[in-house]
Amino acid sequence: MRVDQVDDEQLVAALRRAGRALPGASADLGAGVLHGLRSAPRRPRPRRRAIAVVVAVGACLLMAAGAVEVLVPGVNLWSRPPAAQAPSTPLAVDAAFLGTRVTLADARERAGFRVRVPSLPELGSPQVHLAGEGAGSRVSLLYGATADLPALPRTPVGLFITQFRGDVDPALLTKVAGGAQVTDVTVADGQGWWIEGVHEVGYLAPDGSVAIEPSRFANNTLLWTRDGVTLRLESAATLDRAVAVAGSLHTRD
Amino acid sequence: MIACRYLLELSEAETAQVLAIAAGTVKSRLSRGLRRLRADLATLPAHHHEEVQ
């Protein structure tokens, strides 16, 4: 039988098999998600959070199954190993993903949150991009490679920092990290996560919509949240160096 | 909806609870979701449309 000719029953059976067979999935994953939702403290937008968890897990599973080629940006997070075949063309800067190139002042004015930048002079000035407007916006900072921030694969970029309004669920993060290694770390006196290995990360937007955020550089990532904003730092640097850069981030020049 | 009901294998009641929707809405949305998934599958390149079990 051809894939495009299966009936509902066969399609459902295939989905269930896919769910059980995927890395990171276990027999009690659904129960775990339910338990987490029931035991989590109430938040201002319980429905949105519930949907975020489900979409995050579901998107991860669907993508890992190869059933749907979607990626997701915003509140919650999933991660998966990337496709085995690397892109043959240089990635440099993907304007469609990063949004419009703007000045830092513009980004600070138009983003729906307080934009943070590193306070390390040796990094130089970032190339700033803004995607979206207001609460659902995403700000990306790109810095050129330096001696201790080697160029990310297929790019001249040594440091890539993305920030947007949203949260990370630690339990979900470790559960759906795919083949990547997730380690709890301390970032600027707060909780953070170091994700080693090639992976992709997706989010659900604060407005509940599903959007796309592919990992462009497929490298080690430091992830943390501050004041309702998720920050993601990608580089080929060591954990110590990444934490030092992250610790220098501030909201004003 | 598809992820809750089939990948996570939650019951219809649990799916309704997680998504904060009425239990009666689950079935109708599942039906629409499967229809949409099937349509998406139909748009896959030809080499995906090989024989399956």
Coordinates of C-alpha atoms in Angstrom, one line a residue, chain A residues 1-4 6-8 11-12 15-16 19-20 29-30 34 37-38 47 50 54 57-58 61-62 68, chain B residues 2-10 14 17-21 34 37-38 41-42 48-53:
Chain A
M1 CA 0.0 0.0 0.0
R2 CA 1.2 3.4 -0.9
V3 CA 1.7 6.1 1.8
D4 CA -0.8 8.4 0.1
V6 CA -3.6 4.6 3.7
D7 CA -6.9 4.9 5.5
D8 CA -7.5 6.6 8.9
L11 CA -2.5 6.3 9.6
V12 CA -3.4 6.3 13.3
L15 CA 1.4 7.5 14.2
R16 CA 1.2 5.4 17.4
G19 CA 5.4 7.9 18.8
R20 CA 6.6 4.7 20.6
L29 CA 5.7 10.1 28.0
G30 CA 2.0 11.0 27.6
L34 CA -0.2 15.1 31.9
L37 CA 0.6 19.9 33.6
R38 CA -1.4 18.9 36.6
R47 CA -4.3 27.1 28.3
A50 CA -0.7 23.5 28.0
V54 CA 1.8 19.7 23.7
V57 CA 6.4 17.6 22.3
G58 CA 4.3 16.9 19.2
L61 CA 7.9 13.7 17.6
L62 CA 6.4 14.5 14.2
V68 CA 6.0 16.7 8.9
Chain B
I2 CA -2.8 14.6 16.6
A3 CA 0.3 14.6 18.9
C4 CA -1.8 14.3 22.1
R5 CA -4.2 11.7 20.9
Y6 CA -1.9 9.4 18.9
L7 CA 1.8 10.1 19.5
L8 CA 1.4 10.7 23.2
E9 CA -1.6 8.3 23.3
L10 CA -3.7 10.3 25.6
E14 CA -7.1 13.8 28.6
Q17 CA -8.0 18.5 29.4
V18 CA -4.5 19.2 28.1
L19 CA -5.8 21.5 25.3
A20 CA -8.5 23.0 27.5
I21 CA -11.2 22.3 25.0
L34 CA -6.0 13.4 10.0
L37 CA -2.1 15.2 7.6
R38 CA -3.2 12.9 4.8
L41 CA 1.5 13.3 3.0
A42 CA 0.1 13.5 -0.5
H48 CA 8.2 8.9 -0.2
H49 CA 5.3 7.2 -1.7
E50 CA 6.8 3.8 -1.7
E51 CA 5.1 0.7 -0.5
V52 CA 4.5 0.6 3.2
Q53 CA 3.1 -2.0 5.6

